[in-house]
Short mmCIF file of C-alpha atoms in Angstrom, two decimals:
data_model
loop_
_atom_site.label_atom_id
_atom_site.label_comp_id
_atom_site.label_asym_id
_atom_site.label_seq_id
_atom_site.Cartn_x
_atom_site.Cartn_y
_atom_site.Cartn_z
CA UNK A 284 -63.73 15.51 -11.89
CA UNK A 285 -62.33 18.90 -10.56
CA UNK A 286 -61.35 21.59 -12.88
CA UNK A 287 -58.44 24.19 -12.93
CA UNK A 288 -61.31 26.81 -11.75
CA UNK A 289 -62.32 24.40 -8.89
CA UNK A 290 -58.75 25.09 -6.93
CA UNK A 291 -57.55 26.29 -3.56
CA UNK A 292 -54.54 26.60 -1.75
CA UNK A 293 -55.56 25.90 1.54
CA UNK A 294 -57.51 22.60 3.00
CA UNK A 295 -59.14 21.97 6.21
CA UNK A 296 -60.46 18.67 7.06
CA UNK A 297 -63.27 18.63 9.86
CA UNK A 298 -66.06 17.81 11.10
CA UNK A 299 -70.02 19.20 11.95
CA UNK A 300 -69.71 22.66 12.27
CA UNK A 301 -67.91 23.28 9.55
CA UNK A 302 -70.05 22.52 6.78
CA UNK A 303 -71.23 26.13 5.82
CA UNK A 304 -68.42 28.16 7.10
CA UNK A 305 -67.18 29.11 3.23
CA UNK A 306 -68.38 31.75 1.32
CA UNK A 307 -69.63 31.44 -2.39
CA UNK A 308 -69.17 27.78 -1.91
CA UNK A 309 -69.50 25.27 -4.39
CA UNK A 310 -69.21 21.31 -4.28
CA UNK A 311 -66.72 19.78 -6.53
CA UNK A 312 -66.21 15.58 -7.22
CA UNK A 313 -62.89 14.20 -7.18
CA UNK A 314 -61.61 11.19 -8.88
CA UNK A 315 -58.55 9.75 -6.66
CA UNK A 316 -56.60 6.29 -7.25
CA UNK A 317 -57.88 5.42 -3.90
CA UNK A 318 -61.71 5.80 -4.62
CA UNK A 319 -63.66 9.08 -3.28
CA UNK A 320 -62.98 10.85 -0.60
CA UNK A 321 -65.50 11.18 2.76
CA UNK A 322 -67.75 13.51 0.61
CA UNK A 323 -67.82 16.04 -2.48
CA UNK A 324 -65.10 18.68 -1.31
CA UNK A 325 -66.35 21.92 -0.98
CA UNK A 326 -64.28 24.95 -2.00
CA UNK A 327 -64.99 29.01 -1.50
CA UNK A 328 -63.72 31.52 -0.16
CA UNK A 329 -62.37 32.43 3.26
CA UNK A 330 -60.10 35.50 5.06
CA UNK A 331 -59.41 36.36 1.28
CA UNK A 332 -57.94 32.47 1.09
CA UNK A 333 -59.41 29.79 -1.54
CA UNK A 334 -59.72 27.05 0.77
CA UNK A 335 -61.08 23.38 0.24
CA UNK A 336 -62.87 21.57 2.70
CA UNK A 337 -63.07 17.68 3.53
CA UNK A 338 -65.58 16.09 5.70
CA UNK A 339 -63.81 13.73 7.64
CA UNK A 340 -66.45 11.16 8.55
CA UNK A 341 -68.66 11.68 5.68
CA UNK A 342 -71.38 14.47 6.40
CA UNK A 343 -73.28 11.73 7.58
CA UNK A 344 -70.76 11.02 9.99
CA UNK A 345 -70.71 7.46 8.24
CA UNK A 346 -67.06 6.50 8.43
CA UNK A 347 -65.69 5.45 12.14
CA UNK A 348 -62.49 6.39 12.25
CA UNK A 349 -60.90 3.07 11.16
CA UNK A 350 -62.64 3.09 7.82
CA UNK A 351 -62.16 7.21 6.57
CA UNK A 352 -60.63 6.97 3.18
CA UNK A 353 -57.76 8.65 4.51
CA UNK A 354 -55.62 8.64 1.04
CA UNK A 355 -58.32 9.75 -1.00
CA UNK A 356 -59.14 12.74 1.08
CA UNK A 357 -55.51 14.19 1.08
CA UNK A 358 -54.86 13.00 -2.34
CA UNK A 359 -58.18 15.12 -3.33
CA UNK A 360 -56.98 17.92 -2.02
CA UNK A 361 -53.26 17.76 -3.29
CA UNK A 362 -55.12 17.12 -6.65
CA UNK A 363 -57.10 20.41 -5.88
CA UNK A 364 -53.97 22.61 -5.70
CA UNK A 365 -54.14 22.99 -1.91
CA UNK A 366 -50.56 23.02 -0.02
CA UNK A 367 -51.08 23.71 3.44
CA UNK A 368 -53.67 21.23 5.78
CA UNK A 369 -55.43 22.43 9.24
CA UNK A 370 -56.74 19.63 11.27
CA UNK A 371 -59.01 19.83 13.69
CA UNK A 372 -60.31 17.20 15.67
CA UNK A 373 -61.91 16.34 19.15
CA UNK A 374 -59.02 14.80 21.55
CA UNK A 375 -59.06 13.36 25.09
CA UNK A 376 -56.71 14.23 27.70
CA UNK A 377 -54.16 11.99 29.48
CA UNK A 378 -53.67 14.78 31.71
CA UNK A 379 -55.44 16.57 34.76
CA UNK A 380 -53.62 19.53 33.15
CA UNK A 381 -55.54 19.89 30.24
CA UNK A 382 -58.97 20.02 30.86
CA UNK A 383 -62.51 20.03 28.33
CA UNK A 384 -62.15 23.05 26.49
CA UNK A 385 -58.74 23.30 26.17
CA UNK A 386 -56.99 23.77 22.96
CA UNK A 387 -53.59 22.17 22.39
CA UNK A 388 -51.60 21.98 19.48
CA UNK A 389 -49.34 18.93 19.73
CA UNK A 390 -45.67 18.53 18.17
CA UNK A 391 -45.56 15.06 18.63
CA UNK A 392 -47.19 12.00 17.76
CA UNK A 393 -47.64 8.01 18.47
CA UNK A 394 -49.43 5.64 16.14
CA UNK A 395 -50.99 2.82 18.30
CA UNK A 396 -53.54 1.87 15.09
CA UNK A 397 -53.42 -1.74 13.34
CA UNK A 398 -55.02 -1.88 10.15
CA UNK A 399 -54.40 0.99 8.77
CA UNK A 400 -53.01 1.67 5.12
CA UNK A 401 -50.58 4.43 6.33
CA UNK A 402 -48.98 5.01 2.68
CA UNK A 403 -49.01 5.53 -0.70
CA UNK A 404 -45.72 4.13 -1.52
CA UNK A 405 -46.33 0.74 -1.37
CA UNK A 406 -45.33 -0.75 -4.55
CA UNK A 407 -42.84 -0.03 -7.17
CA UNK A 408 -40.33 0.94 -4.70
CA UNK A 409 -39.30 1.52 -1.47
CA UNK A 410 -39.96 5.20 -0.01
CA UNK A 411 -39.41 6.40 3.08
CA UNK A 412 -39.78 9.86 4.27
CA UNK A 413 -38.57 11.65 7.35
CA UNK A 414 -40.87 11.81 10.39
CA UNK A 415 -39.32 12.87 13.39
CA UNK A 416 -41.16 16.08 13.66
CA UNK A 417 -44.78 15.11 12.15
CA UNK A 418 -45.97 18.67 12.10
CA UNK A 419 -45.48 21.97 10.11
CA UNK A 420 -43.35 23.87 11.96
CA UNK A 421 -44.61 26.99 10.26
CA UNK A 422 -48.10 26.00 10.94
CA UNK A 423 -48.10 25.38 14.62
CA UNK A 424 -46.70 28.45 14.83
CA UNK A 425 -49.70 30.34 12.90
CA UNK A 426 -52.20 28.45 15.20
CA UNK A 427 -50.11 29.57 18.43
CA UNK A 428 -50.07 33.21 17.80
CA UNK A 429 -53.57 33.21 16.49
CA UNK A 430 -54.85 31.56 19.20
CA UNK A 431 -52.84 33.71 21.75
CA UNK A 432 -54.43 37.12 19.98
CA UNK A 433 -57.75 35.17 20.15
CA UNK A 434 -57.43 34.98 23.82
CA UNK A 435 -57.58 31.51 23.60
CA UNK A 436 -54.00 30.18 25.49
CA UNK A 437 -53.20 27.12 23.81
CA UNK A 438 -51.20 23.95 25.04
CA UNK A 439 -47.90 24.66 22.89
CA UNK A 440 -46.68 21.05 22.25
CA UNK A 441 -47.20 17.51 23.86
CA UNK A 442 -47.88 13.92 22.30
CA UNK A 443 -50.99 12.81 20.63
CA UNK A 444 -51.52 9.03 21.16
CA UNK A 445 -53.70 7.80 18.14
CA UNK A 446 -55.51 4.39 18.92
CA UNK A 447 -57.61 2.66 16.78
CA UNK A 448 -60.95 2.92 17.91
CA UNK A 449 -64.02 3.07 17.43
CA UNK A 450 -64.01 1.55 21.28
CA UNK A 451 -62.59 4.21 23.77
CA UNK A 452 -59.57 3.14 25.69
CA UNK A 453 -60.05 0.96 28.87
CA UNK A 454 -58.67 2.69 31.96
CA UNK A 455 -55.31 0.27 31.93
CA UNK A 456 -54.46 1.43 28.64
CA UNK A 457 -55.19 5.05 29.35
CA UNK A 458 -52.91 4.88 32.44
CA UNK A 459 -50.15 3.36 30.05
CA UNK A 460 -50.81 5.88 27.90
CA UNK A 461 -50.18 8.24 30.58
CA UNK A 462 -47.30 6.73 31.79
CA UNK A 463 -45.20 7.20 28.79
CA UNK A 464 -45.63 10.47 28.54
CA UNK A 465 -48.69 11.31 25.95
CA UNK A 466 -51.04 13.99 27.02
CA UNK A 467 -53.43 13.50 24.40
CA UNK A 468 -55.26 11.14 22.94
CA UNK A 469 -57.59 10.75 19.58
CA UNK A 470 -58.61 8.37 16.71
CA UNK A 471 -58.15 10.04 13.32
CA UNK A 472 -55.04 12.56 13.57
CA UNK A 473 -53.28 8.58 12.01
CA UNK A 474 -52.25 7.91 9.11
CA UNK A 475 -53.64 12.14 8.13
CA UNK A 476 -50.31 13.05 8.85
CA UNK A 477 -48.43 10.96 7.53
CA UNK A 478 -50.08 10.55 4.08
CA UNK A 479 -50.24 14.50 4.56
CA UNK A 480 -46.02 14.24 4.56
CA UNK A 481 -45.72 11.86 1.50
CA UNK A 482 -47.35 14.10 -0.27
CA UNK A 483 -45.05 16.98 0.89
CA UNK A 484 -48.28 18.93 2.46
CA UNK A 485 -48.01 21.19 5.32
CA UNK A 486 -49.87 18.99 7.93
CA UNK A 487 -51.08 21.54 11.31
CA UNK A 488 -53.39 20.10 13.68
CA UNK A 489 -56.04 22.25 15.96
CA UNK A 490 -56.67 19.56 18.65
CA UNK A 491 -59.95 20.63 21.11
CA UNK A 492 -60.12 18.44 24.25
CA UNK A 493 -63.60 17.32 25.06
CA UNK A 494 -62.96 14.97 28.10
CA UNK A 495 -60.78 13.40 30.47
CA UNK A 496 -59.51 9.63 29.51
CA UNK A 497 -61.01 7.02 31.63
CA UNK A 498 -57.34 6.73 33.24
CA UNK A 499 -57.45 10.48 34.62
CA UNK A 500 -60.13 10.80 36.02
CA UNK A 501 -62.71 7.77 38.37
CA UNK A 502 -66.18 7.77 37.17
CA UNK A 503 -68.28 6.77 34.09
CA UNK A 504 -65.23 7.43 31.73
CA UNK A 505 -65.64 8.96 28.43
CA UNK A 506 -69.25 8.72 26.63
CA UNK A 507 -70.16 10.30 23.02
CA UNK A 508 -72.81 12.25 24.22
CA UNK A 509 -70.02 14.53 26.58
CA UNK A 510 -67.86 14.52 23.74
CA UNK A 511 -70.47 16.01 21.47
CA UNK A 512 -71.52 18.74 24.09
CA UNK A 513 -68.29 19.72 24.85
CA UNK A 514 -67.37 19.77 21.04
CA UNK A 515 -70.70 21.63 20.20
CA UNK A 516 -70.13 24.55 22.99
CA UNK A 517 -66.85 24.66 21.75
CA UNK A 518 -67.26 24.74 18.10
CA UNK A 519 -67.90 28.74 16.90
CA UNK A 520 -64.93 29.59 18.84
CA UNK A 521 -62.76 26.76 16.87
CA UNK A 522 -64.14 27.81 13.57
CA UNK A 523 -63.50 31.50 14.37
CA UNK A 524 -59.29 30.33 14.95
CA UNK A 525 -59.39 28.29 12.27
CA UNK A 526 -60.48 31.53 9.89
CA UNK A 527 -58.05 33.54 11.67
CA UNK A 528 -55.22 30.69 11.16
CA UNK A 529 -56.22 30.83 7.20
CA UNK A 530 -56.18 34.60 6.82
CA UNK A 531 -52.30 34.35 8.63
CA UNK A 532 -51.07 31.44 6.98
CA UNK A 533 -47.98 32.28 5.28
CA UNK A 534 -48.61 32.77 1.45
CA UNK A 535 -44.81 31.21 0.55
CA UNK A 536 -43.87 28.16 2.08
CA UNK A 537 -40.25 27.99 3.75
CA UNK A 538 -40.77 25.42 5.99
CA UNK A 539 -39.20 22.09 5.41
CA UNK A 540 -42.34 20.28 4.24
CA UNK A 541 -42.00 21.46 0.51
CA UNK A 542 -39.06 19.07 0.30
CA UNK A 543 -39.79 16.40 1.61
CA UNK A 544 -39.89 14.28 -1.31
CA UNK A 545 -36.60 16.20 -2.46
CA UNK A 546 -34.13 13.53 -4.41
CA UNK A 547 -36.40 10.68 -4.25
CA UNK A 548 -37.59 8.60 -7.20
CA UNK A 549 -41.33 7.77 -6.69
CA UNK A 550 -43.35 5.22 -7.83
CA UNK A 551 -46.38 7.18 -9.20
CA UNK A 552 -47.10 10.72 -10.38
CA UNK A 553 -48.29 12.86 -7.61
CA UNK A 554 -51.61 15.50 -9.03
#
């Protein structure tokens, strides 16, 4: 179990290449109504910030994307006193635009997933919460300017199209995709968000595009072992925005995320 000295205010869940960016870190077990999360979460400290962080897939990478205990981990860090949530994640472009490398920070998303459990309100009463904009506005904004000061021009908006995976998209669906407007595409930024919402957590994602979808480009299409390179060269300059994001995160939050649950009469006791 987690104790009041085992709290942060700040949570990142990610992937390799994050493990041992914290300082004075220590590993701390959860208990959550919806079993463990990936992993032990890992709290220290960062750009003066006590920040918690989540291995998405396990450090094993032993969860595929369809099978991350994705209410556990946000629960967890809710439970852990953390408020605000960076994301990031390798993505695929739907776009010759946005090319390996880039990073884009979407303000949109589409849920093309099937069997996912995508809430915690599903019994006792009937909750729904607003979703039209799925982000923090406050946090997109943080990851903008820092990555603009960084040198690091980001992709300021777009769709991410979240399939279900583990399977990469054939190139008919990736042209769909396309076709209706999505520029990005990933398997894990669904149901994070949402559960991140119900909760009334800030919810920012850092998206780093590692390939063109098999609909963008002719050719082999997309492979693991391009993803991982790209992701790997890639992967000190993402950590170094995500520090900088933390140490500019505001302190008070004004956005609208906070009240998201404002009025409403829920069926369990949030931590």
């Amino acid at each position: 179990m987690s104790t009041p000295s085992s709290s942060a205010e700040v949570g990142v869940i990610g992937g390799s290449g994050f493990y041992s960016f914290l300082d004075d870190a220590e590993e701390v077990i959860v208990d959550t109504p919806y079993g463990p999360p990936s992993d032990p979460i890992t709290i220290g400290e960062l750009a003066g910030r006590r920040v918690a962080f989540v291995p998405r897939h396990g450090r094993d990478h032993r969860f595929p994307p369809h099978r991350i205990p994705y209410r556990a981990n946000l629960w967890a860090l809710r439970s852990l006193g953390v408020r605000q949530v960076l994301a990031p994640s390798a993505v695929g472009s739907l776009t010759p635009d946005h090319g390996p490398g880039t990073l884009a920070v979407p303000d949109q998303l589409t849920d093309r997933t099937r069997n996912r459990t995508q809430t915690y309100y599903d019994d006792g009463a009937a909750i729904h919460i607003s979703f039209s904009d799925p982000y923090c506005p406050a946090g997109r904004q943080t990851v903008l300017a820092s990555a603009r000061t960084a040198g690091w021009p980001p992709v300021d908006g777009g769709t991410l199209v979240v399939i279900e995976g583990p399977r990469f998209s054939t190139r008919a669906e990736s042209k769909w995709f396309a076709a209706q407007g999505w520029t990005l595409i990933g398997m894990t930024g669904h149901p994070e968000a949402v559960l991140a919402r119900e909760l009334a957590l800030c919810y920012t994602p850092l998206c780093l595009v590692t390939d063109f979808d098999a609909g963008v480009e002719e050719g082999e299409g997309v492979t693991m072992e391009e993803v991982y390179r790209v992701f790997g060269e890639n992967i000190d300059r993402l950590r170094t925005l995500v520090t900088d994001v933390i140490a500019s995160l505001p302190a008070e939050r004004t956005c609208p995320c906070p009240r998201t649950l404002d009025g409403m009469k829920l069926p369990l006791e949030l931590p």
